[in-house]
PDB file of C-alpha atoms and ligand atoms in Angstrom:
ATOM      1  CA  MET A 207      22.443 149.485  72.497  1.00  0.00           C
ATOM      2  CA  ALA A 208      24.122 146.373  74.910  1.00  0.00           C
ATOM      3  CA  ARG A 209      25.035 147.130  78.086  1.00  0.00           C
ATOM      4  CA  ALA A 210      28.468 147.954  79.099  1.00  0.00           C
ATOM      5  CA  PRO A 211      29.690 144.761  80.584  1.00  0.00           C
ATOM      6  CA  SER A 212      30.879 145.314  84.522  1.00  0.00           C
ATOM      7  CA  LEU A 213      33.278 144.856  87.059  1.00  0.00           C
ATOM      8  CA  ILE A 214      32.625 142.885  89.776  1.00  0.00           C
ATOM      9  CA  PRO A 215      34.571 144.117  93.684  1.00  0.00           C
ATOM     10  CA  LEU A 216      36.427 142.035  95.120  1.00  0.00           C
ATOM     11  CA  SER A 217      37.887 144.248  97.442  1.00  0.00           C
ATOM     12  CA  GLU A 218      38.470 148.150  97.543  1.00  0.00           C
ATOM     13  CA  ARG A 219      41.064 148.515  94.937  1.00  0.00           C
ATOM     14  CA  VAL A 220      40.904 145.117  93.020  1.00  0.00           C
ATOM     15  CA  TYR A 221      37.463 143.904  90.047  1.00  0.00           C
ATOM     16  CA  TYR A 222      37.594 141.437  88.117  1.00  0.00           C
ATOM     17  CA  LEU A 223      36.113 141.006  84.730  1.00  0.00           C
ATOM     18  CA  PRO A 224      34.553 138.016  84.552  1.00  0.00           C
ATOM     19  CA  GLY A 225      34.645 136.144  81.500  1.00  0.00           C
ATOM     20  CA  SER A 226      36.062 132.575  79.398  1.00  0.00           C
ATOM     21  CA  VAL A 227      39.057 134.176  81.022  1.00  0.00           C
ATOM     22  CA  ASN A 228      38.792 135.949  84.116  1.00  0.00           C
ATOM     23  CA  CYS A 229      40.734 139.578  83.730  1.00  0.00           C
ATOM     24  CA  ALA A 230      41.115 141.809  86.739  1.00  0.00           C
ATOM     25  CA  VAL A 231      41.366 145.894  86.966  1.00  0.00           C
ATOM     26  CA  VAL A 232      43.333 146.472  89.635  1.00  0.00           C
ATOM     27  CA  VAL A 233      43.302 150.293  90.720  1.00  0.00           C
ATOM     28  CA  GLY A 234      45.319 153.042  92.262  1.00  0.00           C
ATOM     29  CA  GLU A 235      46.058 157.170  92.001  1.00  0.00           C
ATOM     30  CA  GLY A 236      44.602 159.084  89.978  1.00  0.00           C
ATOM     31  CA  GLY A 237      41.375 155.744  89.286  1.00  0.00           C
ATOM     32  CA  GLN A 238      44.560 154.806  87.290  1.00  0.00           C
ATOM     33  CA  ALA A 239      44.979 150.524  86.748  1.00  0.00           C
ATOM     34  CA  VAL A 240      46.543 147.854  85.638  1.00  0.00           C
ATOM     35  CA  LEU A 241      44.577 145.263  83.995  1.00  0.00           C
ATOM     36  CA  ILE A 242      45.507 142.128  84.156  1.00  0.00           C
ATOM     37  CA  ASP A 243      44.984 139.887  81.724  1.00  0.00           C
ATOM     38  CA  THR A 244      42.715 140.953  78.692  1.00  0.00           C
ATOM     39  CA  GLY A 245      41.138 137.897  77.457  1.00  0.00           C
ATOM     40  CA  GLN A 246      40.929 136.298  73.931  1.00  0.00           C
ATOM     41  CA  ASP A 247      40.710 138.512  71.694  1.00  0.00           C
ATOM     42  CA  LYS A 248      40.396 142.051  70.214  1.00  0.00           C
ATOM     43  CA  ASP A 249      36.308 141.877  71.674  1.00  0.00           C
ATOM     44  CA  HIS A 250      37.878 140.592  74.969  1.00  0.00           C
ATOM     45  CA  GLY A 251      40.356 143.452  75.151  1.00  0.00           C
ATOM     46  CA  ARG A 252      37.170 145.434  74.094  1.00  0.00           C
ATOM     47  CA  ARG A 253      34.881 144.469  77.007  1.00  0.00           C
ATOM     48  CA  LEU A 254      37.375 145.105  79.605  1.00  0.00           C
ATOM     49  CA  ALA A 255      38.134 148.753  78.484  1.00  0.00           C
ATOM     50  CA  GLN A 256      34.287 149.607  77.858  1.00  0.00           C
ATOM     51  CA  ALA A 257      33.357 147.583  81.788  1.00  0.00           C
ATOM     52  CA  CYS A 258      36.539 149.741  82.985  1.00  0.00           C
ATOM     53  CA  GLU A 259      34.934 152.777  81.188  1.00  0.00           C
ATOM     54  CA  ALA A 260      31.401 152.072  83.048  1.00  0.00           C
ATOM     55  CA  GLN A 261      34.021 151.907  86.158  1.00  0.00           C
ATOM     56  CA  GLY A 262      35.078 154.964  85.804  1.00  0.00           C
ATOM     57  CA  VAL A 263      38.862 154.379  86.333  1.00  0.00           C
ATOM     58  CA  LYS A 264      41.420 154.620  82.879  1.00  0.00           C
ATOM     59  CA  PRO A 265      43.211 151.863  82.904  1.00  0.00           C
ATOM     60  CA  ALA A 266      47.630 152.492  82.223  1.00  0.00           C
ATOM     61  CA  ALA A 267      48.978 149.437  82.138  1.00  0.00           C
ATOM     62  CA  ILE A 268      48.732 145.699  81.509  1.00  0.00           C
ATOM     63  CA  ALA A 269      49.759 143.140  83.266  1.00  0.00           C
ATOM     64  CA  ASN A 270      50.103 139.232  81.705  1.00  0.00           C
ATOM     65  CA  THR A 271      50.650 135.969  83.791  1.00  0.00           C
ATOM     66  CA  HIS A 272      51.228 133.413  81.351  1.00  0.00           C
ATOM     67  CA  SER A 273      52.145 133.495  77.672  1.00  0.00           C
ATOM     68  CA  HIS A 274      48.430 131.063  76.554  1.00  0.00           C
ATOM     69  CA  ALA A 275      46.499 133.106  73.962  1.00  0.00           C
ATOM     70  CA  ASP A 276      43.228 133.580  75.563  1.00  0.00           C
ATOM     71  CA  HIS A 277      45.466 135.150  78.559  1.00  0.00           C
ATOM     72  CA  TYR A 278      46.744 137.799  76.098  1.00  0.00           C
ATOM     73  CA  GLY A 279      44.665 138.114  73.085  1.00  0.00           C
ATOM     74  CA  GLY A 280      43.434 141.528  73.771  1.00  0.00           C
ATOM     75  CA  ASN A 281      46.715 143.269  74.023  1.00  0.00           C
ATOM     76  CA  ASP A 282      46.884 143.612  70.178  1.00  0.00           C
ATOM     77  CA  TYR A 283      43.408 145.953  70.600  1.00  0.00           C
ATOM     78  CA  LEU A 284      44.331 147.115  74.512  1.00  0.00           C
ATOM     79  CA  THR A 285      47.332 148.326  73.407  1.00  0.00           C
ATOM     80  CA  ARG A 286      47.358 150.169  70.271  1.00  0.00           C
ATOM     81  CA  SER A 287      43.813 151.913  71.009  1.00  0.00           C
ATOM     82  CA  LEU A 288      45.111 152.828  74.541  1.00  0.00           C
ATOM     83  CA  GLY A 289      48.672 152.961  74.390  1.00  0.00           C
ATOM     84  CA  LEU A 290      49.073 150.512  77.418  1.00  0.00           C
ATOM     85  CA  PRO A 291      52.728 149.127  78.388  1.00  0.00           C
ATOM     86  CA  VAL A 292      52.442 145.902  78.730  1.00  0.00           C
ATOM     87  CA  TYR A 293      54.705 143.674  82.120  1.00  0.00           C
ATOM     88  CA  ALA A 294      54.766 140.287  81.433  1.00  0.00           C
ATOM     89  CA  PRO A 295      56.997 137.239  82.550  1.00  0.00           C
ATOM     90  CA  PRO A 296      60.729 136.241  81.389  1.00  0.00           C
ATOM     91  CA  PHE A 297      60.057 132.956  78.481  1.00  0.00           C
ATOM     92  CA  GLU A 298      56.122 134.397  78.571  1.00  0.00           C
ATOM     93  CA  ALA A 299      57.319 136.892  76.892  1.00  0.00           C
ATOM     94  CA  GLY A 300      59.195 135.625  74.135  1.00  0.00           C
ATOM     95  CA  ILE A 301      56.223 133.807  72.557  1.00  0.00           C
ATOM     96  CA  MET A 302      53.807 136.406  73.638  1.00  0.00           C
ATOM     97  CA  GLN A 303      56.294 138.882  70.840  1.00  0.00           C
ATOM     98  CA  GLU A 304      56.387 135.684  69.080  1.00  0.00           C
ATOM     99  CA  PRO A 305      52.635 134.004  69.494  1.00  0.00           C
ATOM    100  CA  TYR A 306      53.950 131.631  66.189  1.00  0.00           C
ATOM    101  CA  LEU A 307      55.587 130.010  68.708  1.00  0.00           C
ATOM    102  CA  GLU A 308      52.331 128.918  70.432  1.00  0.00           C
ATOM    103  CA  PRO A 309      51.441 126.397  68.299  1.00  0.00           C
ATOM    104  CA  VAL A 310      55.073 125.375  67.078  1.00  0.00           C
ATOM    105  CA  TYR A 311      55.594 124.337  70.423  1.00  0.00           C
ATOM    106  CA  LEU A 312      52.476 122.200  70.465  1.00  0.00           C
ATOM    107  CA  PHE A 313      53.741 119.992  66.836  1.00  0.00           C
ATOM    108  CA  ALA A 314      56.801 120.101  68.373  1.00  0.00           C
ATOM    109  CA  GLY A 315      58.818 122.089  66.897  1.00  0.00           C
ATOM    110  CA  ALA A 316      57.565 121.069  63.411  1.00  0.00           C
ATOM    111  CA  LYS A 317      55.502 123.380  61.024  1.00  0.00           C
ATOM    112  CA  PRO A 318      51.982 123.132  62.485  1.00  0.00           C
ATOM    113  CA  PRO A 319      49.056 122.391  60.187  1.00  0.00           C
ATOM    114  CA  ALA A 320      46.178 124.861  59.364  1.00  0.00           C
ATOM    115  CA  GLU A 321      44.103 124.037  61.563  1.00  0.00           C
ATOM    116  CA  MET A 322      45.865 125.052  65.030  1.00  0.00           C
ATOM    117  CA  LEU A 323      46.260 128.037  63.256  1.00  0.00           C
ATOM    118  CA  ASN A 324      43.463 129.595  65.398  1.00  0.00           C
ATOM    119  CA  LYS A 325      42.828 132.078  68.251  1.00  0.00           C
ATOM    120  CA  TRP A 326      43.126 129.262  71.214  1.00  0.00           C
ATOM    121  CA  LEU A 327      46.154 128.428  70.387  1.00  0.00           C
ATOM    122  CA  LEU A 328      47.328 131.609  67.951  1.00  0.00           C
ATOM    123  CA  ALA A 329      46.981 135.726  69.462  1.00  0.00           C
ATOM    124  CA  LYS A 330      48.160 138.953  67.606  1.00  0.00           C
ATOM    125  CA  PRO A 331      51.460 139.686  68.959  1.00  0.00           C
ATOM    126  CA  SER A 332      51.671 142.027  72.638  1.00  0.00           C
ATOM    127  CA  PRO A 333      54.449 144.434  72.949  1.00  0.00           C
ATOM    128  CA  VAL A 334      56.313 143.364  76.071  1.00  0.00           C
ATOM    129  CA  ASP A 335      57.957 146.746  77.257  1.00  0.00           C
ATOM    130  CA  TYR A 336      58.433 145.791  80.768  1.00  0.00           C
ATOM    131  CA  LEU A 337      59.791 141.993  82.831  1.00  0.00           C
ATOM    132  CA  LEU A 338      57.957 141.181  85.182  1.00  0.00           C
ATOM    133  CA  ALA A 339      60.104 139.618  88.278  1.00  0.00           C
ATOM    134  CA  PRO A 340      59.279 138.016  91.409  1.00  0.00           C
ATOM    135  CA  GLY A 341      59.201 140.679  94.524  1.00  0.00           C
ATOM    136  CA  GLU A 342      57.393 143.489  94.774  1.00  0.00           C
ATOM    137  CA  LEU A 343      55.596 146.217  92.077  1.00  0.00           C
ATOM    138  CA  GLU A 344      55.659 149.103  92.910  1.00  0.00           C
ATOM    139  CA  LEU A 345      52.255 151.029  89.605  1.00  0.00           C
ATOM    140  CA  PHE A 346      50.095 153.793  90.599  1.00  0.00           C
ATOM    141  CA  GLY A 347      50.341 153.936  94.410  1.00  0.00           C
ATOM    142  CA  ILE A 348      50.215 150.350  94.270  1.00  0.00           C
ATOM    143  CA  THR A 349      51.847 147.425  95.700  1.00  0.00           C
ATOM    144  CA  ILE A 350      51.652 144.380  93.644  1.00  0.00           C
ATOM    145  CA  THR A 351      53.406 141.210  94.934  1.00  0.00           C
ATOM    146  CA  VAL A 352      54.545 139.105  92.259  1.00  0.00           C
ATOM    147  CA  LEU A 353      54.923 135.650  92.991  1.00  0.00           C
ATOM    148  CA  ASP A 354      56.736 132.772  90.672  1.00  0.00           C
ATOM    149  CA  THR A 355      54.086 130.247  90.235  1.00  0.00           C
ATOM    150  CA  SER A 356      54.909 128.442  87.265  1.00  0.00           C
ATOM    151  CA  GLY A 357      54.568 125.130  85.829  1.00  0.00           C
ATOM    152  CA  HIS A 358      51.032 125.292  84.230  1.00  0.00           C
ATOM    153  CA  ALA A 359      52.814 127.723  81.571  1.00  0.00           C
ATOM    154  CA  HIS A 360      57.211 127.421  81.895  1.00  0.00           C
ATOM    155  CA  ARG A 361      56.710 131.412  83.558  1.00  0.00           C
ATOM    156  CA  HIS A 362      53.693 131.957  85.202  1.00  0.00           C
ATOM    157  CA  TYR A 363      53.498 134.640  87.554  1.00  0.00           C
ATOM    158  CA  ALA A 364      50.732 134.932  89.840  1.00  0.00           C
ATOM    159  CA  LEU A 365      49.836 138.772  91.580  1.00  0.00           C
ATOM    160  CA  GLN A 366      48.381 139.225  94.558  1.00  0.00           C
ATOM    161  CA  VAL A 367      47.132 142.796  95.439  1.00  0.00           C
ATOM    162  CA  ASP A 368      45.814 143.507  99.584  1.00  0.00           C
ATOM    163  CA  ASP A 369      44.624 139.800 100.387  1.00  0.00           C
ATOM    164  CA  VAL A 370      43.468 139.326  96.827  1.00  0.00           C
ATOM    165  CA  LEU A 371      45.370 136.468  94.235  1.00  0.00           C
ATOM    166  CA  LEU A 372      44.381 136.993  90.600  1.00  0.00           C
ATOM    167  CA  ALA A 373      45.700 133.549  90.027  1.00  0.00           C
ATOM    168  CA  ALA A 374      45.733 132.648  86.756  1.00  0.00           C
ATOM    169  CA  ASP A 375      45.915 129.188  85.751  1.00  0.00           C
ATOM    170  CA  ALA A 376      48.450 128.550  89.221  1.00  0.00           C
ATOM    171  CA  VAL A 377      45.030 126.442  90.024  1.00  0.00           C
ATOM    172  CA  PHE A 378      41.304 126.024  88.612  1.00  0.00           C
ATOM    173  CA  GLY A 379      38.096 126.424  89.326  1.00  0.00           C
ATOM    174  CA  LEU A 380      36.399 123.750  90.613  1.00  0.00           C
ATOM    175  CA  GLY A 381      33.962 123.984  87.527  1.00  0.00           C
ATOM    176  CA  LEU A 382      36.343 123.377  84.933  1.00  0.00           C
ATOM    177  CA  LEU A 383      38.305 120.168  86.933  1.00  0.00           C
ATOM    178  CA  GLU A 384      35.577 118.692  86.328  1.00  0.00           C
ATOM    179  CA  LYS A 385      35.423 119.466  83.117  1.00  0.00           C
ATOM    180  CA  TYR A 386      38.879 118.369  81.809  1.00  0.00           C
ATOM    181  CA  PRO A 387      40.468 116.082  84.766  1.00  0.00           C
ATOM    182  CA  LEU A 388      43.286 116.972  82.844  1.00  0.00           C
ATOM    183  CA  PRO A 389      44.471 120.075  83.046  1.00  0.00           C
ATOM    184  CA  PHE A 390      46.701 121.738  81.346  1.00  0.00           C
ATOM    185  CA  GLY A 391      50.648 121.961  82.499  1.00  0.00           C
ATOM    186  CA  GLN A 392      53.642 122.130  81.807  1.00  0.00           C
ATOM    187  CA  ASP A 393      56.287 121.178  84.797  1.00  0.00           C
ATOM    188  CA  ILE A 394      53.938 119.581  86.135  1.00  0.00           C
ATOM    189  CA  GLY A 395      56.667 118.984  89.382  1.00  0.00           C
ATOM    190  CA  ARG A 396      56.424 122.780  88.840  1.00  0.00           C
ATOM    191  CA  GLN A 397      52.545 123.277  89.216  1.00  0.00           C
ATOM    192  CA  ARG A 398      52.052 120.429  91.875  1.00  0.00           C
ATOM    193  CA  ALA A 399      54.559 123.282  93.928  1.00  0.00           C
ATOM    194  CA  SER A 400      53.131 126.357  92.727  1.00  0.00           C
ATOM    195  CA  MET A 401      49.166 124.944  93.403  1.00  0.00           C
ATOM    196  CA  THR A 402      50.414 124.510  97.516  1.00  0.00           C
ATOM    197  CA  ALA A 403      52.282 127.697  97.533  1.00  0.00           C
ATOM    198  CA  VAL A 404      48.896 129.533  96.728  1.00  0.00           C
ATOM    199  CA  GLY A 405      47.070 127.986 100.471  1.00  0.00           C
ATOM    200  CA  THR A 406      50.162 129.281 102.129  1.00  0.00           C
ATOM    201  CA  LEU A 407      49.652 133.274 100.874  1.00  0.00           C
ATOM    202  CA  GLY A 408      46.955 134.518 103.411  1.00  0.00           C
ATOM    203  CA  ALA A 409      44.658 135.206 100.903  1.00  0.00           C
ATOM    204  CA  ARG A 410      41.458 135.907 101.317  1.00  0.00           C
ATOM    205  CA  VAL A 411      40.304 135.479  97.848  1.00  0.00           C
ATOM    206  CA  VAL A 412      41.382 134.007  95.301  1.00  0.00           C
ATOM    207  CA  VAL A 413      40.658 134.215  91.525  1.00  0.00           C
ATOM    208  CA  PRO A 414      41.254 131.077  89.436  1.00  0.00           C
ATOM    209  CA  GLY A 415      42.464 132.080  85.107  1.00  0.00           C
ATOM    210  CA  HIS A 416      38.791 129.823  84.912  1.00  0.00           C
ATOM    211  CA  GLY A 417      36.123 129.465  87.209  1.00  0.00           C
ATOM    212  CA  GLU A 418      34.703 131.309  89.755  1.00  0.00           C
ATOM    213  CA  PRO A 419      36.724 133.509  92.554  1.00  0.00           C
ATOM    214  CA  THR A 420      36.671 132.088  95.872  1.00  0.00           C
ATOM    215  CA  GLU A 421      37.172 132.576  99.954  1.00  0.00           C
ATOM    216  CA  GLU A 422      37.572 128.413 100.281  1.00  0.00           C
ATOM    217  CA  VAL A 423      41.233 128.655  99.391  1.00  0.00           C
ATOM    218  CA  GLY A 424      42.079 125.412 100.703  1.00  0.00           C
ATOM    219  CA  GLY A 425      38.958 123.768  99.103  1.00  0.00           C
ATOM    220  CA  LEU A 426      40.539 124.442  96.040  1.00  0.00           C
ATOM    221  CA  VAL A 427      44.037 124.027  96.643  1.00  0.00           C
ATOM    222  CA  ALA A 428      43.348 120.079  97.368  1.00  0.00           C
ATOM    223  CA  ALA A 429      40.999 119.731  94.909  1.00  0.00           C
ATOM    224  CA  ASN A 430      43.631 120.903  92.462  1.00  0.00           C
ATOM    225  CA  LEU A 431      45.926 119.156  93.776  1.00  0.00           C
ATOM    226  CA  ALA A 432      43.736 115.737  94.315  1.00  0.00           C
ATOM    227  CA  ALA A 433      42.864 116.432  90.562  1.00  0.00           C
ATOM    228  CA  LEU A 434      46.696 116.563  89.374  1.00  0.00           C
ATOM    229  CA  ASP A 435      47.817 113.108  91.626  1.00  0.00           C
ATOM    230  CA  ARG A 436      45.137 111.501  90.180  1.00  0.00           C
ATOM    231  CA  ALA A 437      46.278 113.036  86.967  1.00  0.00           C
ATOM    232  CA  ALA A 438      49.685 111.411  87.659  1.00  0.00           C
ATOM    233  CA  GLU A 439      48.384 107.791  89.212  1.00  0.00           C
ATOM    234  CA  VAL A 440      46.258 107.411  85.650  1.00  0.00           C
ATOM    235  CA  VAL A 441      49.381 108.444  83.257  1.00  0.00           C
ATOM    236  CA  ALA A 442      51.519 106.762  85.166  1.00  0.00           C
ATOM    237  CA  ALA A 443      49.309 103.274  85.100  1.00  0.00           C
ATOM    238  CA  ALA A 444      49.251 103.668  81.414  1.00  0.00           C
ATOM    239  CA  CYS A 445      52.859 103.237  81.028  1.00  0.00           C
ATOM    240  CA  THR A 446      52.151  99.401  79.761  1.00  0.00           C
ATOM    241  CA  GLY A 447      55.714  99.820  77.653  1.00  0.00           C
ATOM    242  CA  VAL A 448      54.365 101.419  75.335  1.00  0.00           C
ATOM    243  CA  ASP A 449      54.128 105.161  73.413  1.00  0.00           C
ATOM    244  CA  SER A 450      54.250 108.994  74.122  1.00  0.00           C
ATOM    245  CA  ALA A 451      50.529 108.364  71.655  1.00  0.00           C
ATOM    246  CA  THR A 452      49.295 104.883  73.083  1.00  0.00           C
ATOM    247  CA  VAL A 453      49.708 106.774  76.770  1.00  0.00           C
ATOM    248  CA  LEU A 454      47.641 110.018  75.736  1.00  0.00           C
ATOM    249  CA  LYS A 455      44.909 107.304  74.770  1.00  0.00           C
ATOM    250  CA  THR A 456      44.963 104.916  77.954  1.00  0.00           C
ATOM    251  CA  THR A 457      45.036 108.361  79.895  1.00  0.00           C
ATOM    252  CA  CYS A 458      41.540 110.213  77.753  1.00  0.00           C
ATOM    253  CA  ASP A 459      40.306 106.817  77.908  1.00  0.00           C
ATOM    254  CA  GLU A 460      40.447 106.273  81.860  1.00  0.00           C
ATOM    255  CA  LEU A 461      39.634 110.008  82.370  1.00  0.00           C
ATOM    256  CA  GLY A 462      36.583 110.286  79.940  1.00  0.00           C
ATOM    257  CA  ILE A 463      37.981 113.286  77.561  1.00  0.00           C
ATOM    258  CA  ALA A 464      37.090 112.217  74.565  1.00  0.00           C
ATOM    259  CA  ILE A 465      39.362 114.555  71.672  1.00  0.00           C
ATOM    260  CA  ASN A 466      37.774 115.785  68.885  1.00  0.00           C
ATOM    261  CA  ASP A 467      39.686 118.420  67.904  1.00  0.00           C
ATOM    262  CA  LEU A 468      43.611 118.629  66.612  1.00  0.00           C
ATOM    263  CA  PRO A 469      44.825 121.486  69.013  1.00  0.00           C
ATOM    264  CA  ARG A 470      42.644 120.121  71.768  1.00  0.00           C
ATOM    265  CA  TYR A 471      44.811 117.163  71.383  1.00  0.00           C
ATOM    266  CA  THR A 472      48.192 118.767  71.081  1.00  0.00           C
ATOM    267  CA  LEU A 473      47.223 120.958  74.379  1.00  0.00           C
ATOM    268  CA  ASN A 474      46.470 117.216  76.145  1.00  0.00           C
ATOM    269  CA  LEU A 475      49.853 115.145  74.236  1.00  0.00           C
ATOM    270  CA  CYS A 476      51.774 118.133  75.601  1.00  0.00           C
ATOM    271  CA  THR A 477      49.961 117.942  79.029  1.00  0.00           C
ATOM    272  CA  VAL A 478      50.421 113.783  78.942  1.00  0.00           C
ATOM    273  CA  GLN A 479      54.294 114.271  78.425  1.00  0.00           C
ATOM    274  CA  ALA A 480      54.556 117.324  81.172  1.00  0.00           C
ATOM    275  CA  TYR A 481      53.198 114.123  83.154  1.00  0.00           C
ATOM    276  CA  LEU A 482      55.857 111.501  81.544  1.00  0.00           C
ATOM    277  CA  SER A 483      58.506 114.319  83.029  1.00  0.00           C
ATOM    278  CA  TYR A 484      57.502 114.298  85.679  1.00  0.00           C
ATOM    279  CA  LEU A 485      56.577 110.808  86.321  1.00  0.00           C
ATOM    280  CA  ARG A 486      60.885 110.009  85.542  1.00  0.00           C
ATOM    281  CA  GLU A 487      62.430 113.062  87.052  1.00  0.00           C
ATOM    282  CA  THR A 488      60.314 111.490  90.349  1.00  0.00           C
ATOM    283  CA  GLY A 489      61.505 107.529  89.862  1.00  0.00           C
ATOM    284  CA  ARG A 490      58.064 106.713  88.806  1.00  0.00           C
ATOM    285  CA  VAL A 491      58.348 105.420  84.947  1.00  0.00           C
ATOM    286  CA  SER A 492      60.868 104.797  82.329  1.00  0.00           C
ATOM    287  CA  PHE A 493      61.525 105.371  78.973  1.00  0.00           C
ATOM    288  CA  GLU A 494      63.495 103.724  76.026  1.00  0.00           C
ATOM    289  CA  LEU A 495      63.601 103.369  72.177  1.00  0.00           C
ATOM    290  CA  ARG A 496      62.597  99.704  71.073  1.00  0.00           C
ATOM    291  CA  ASP A 497      61.401  99.107  67.551  1.00  0.00           C
ATOM    292  CA  ASN A 498      62.284 103.336  66.741  1.00  0.00           C
ATOM    293  CA  ARG A 499      59.343 103.359  69.441  1.00  0.00           C
ATOM    294  CA  LEU A 500      59.783 106.014  72.228  1.00  0.00           C
ATOM    295  CA  CYS A 501      58.391 103.194  75.552  1.00  0.00           C
ATOM    296  CA  TRP A 502      57.117 103.675  78.313  1.00  0.00           C
ATOM    297  CA  GLN A 503      56.822 101.590  82.060  1.00  0.00           C
ATOM    298  CA  ARG A 504      55.445 101.926  85.164  1.00  0.00           C
ATOM    299  CA  VAL A 505      58.849 101.623  87.167  1.00  0.00           C
TER     300      VAL A 505
HETATM  301 ZN1  LIG B 806      47.205 128.981  80.529  1.00  0.00          ZN
END
């Protein structure tokens, strides 16, 4: 029989389960635990439940950081099998309840081709029982500080317990930044502010959604900001009176990114468009409609 996955302690009552997506477990009174994000799918949710059992703690609620399928895909299994209530940020909650919205928004609002309807972009629907709000949330004797760290997703919340910041995708692990020099973002101005904020919260350890937890918080934040600023520079330089698809191509060529499937193409296009909005907002690029094309120009 395979050994049960085990939780790794980060503090007296905060643990995490490493994986393609890091999930955290915060243990309160009577061993009741809050699961922070649930991973990609049923298997991920089951592993999380098994890890809790092996640790002797009882899952009692789920809190999700945002609505990307890889962070709440385990909710369906966990809510059905254990009847857990779900807490989620507003806006994101709507997508979690109607997951088809994710492939739809990535395909510019239209019906997406079948290639986009996989578990990477389309999780099973999750109920949402309570909306999270920035501030303090008391659950099972634990004070969870809910922090608005939007930008990677439109309403992305990070959760802090004691001196452990469960940052999810507010920041990316160093390995991920090397592998993906154009990390996903939906609102780049807010994403930049959120990355900066992660460095000011006084956390001893930061757990990114992807990659290793680290106590080198300053270095992690600096690397994330550098990646964002570099991407912004590359996107701006690609704005030579060409359309968004051409900006995407030039940006990927410059950053050494090879896109081989439709889901990745749409994720990268979404990110590039988020950069274009950000650069326009900050007066660095302009656009015009020319010959039925939306053309972007560096200012
Ligand atoms: Zn995400």
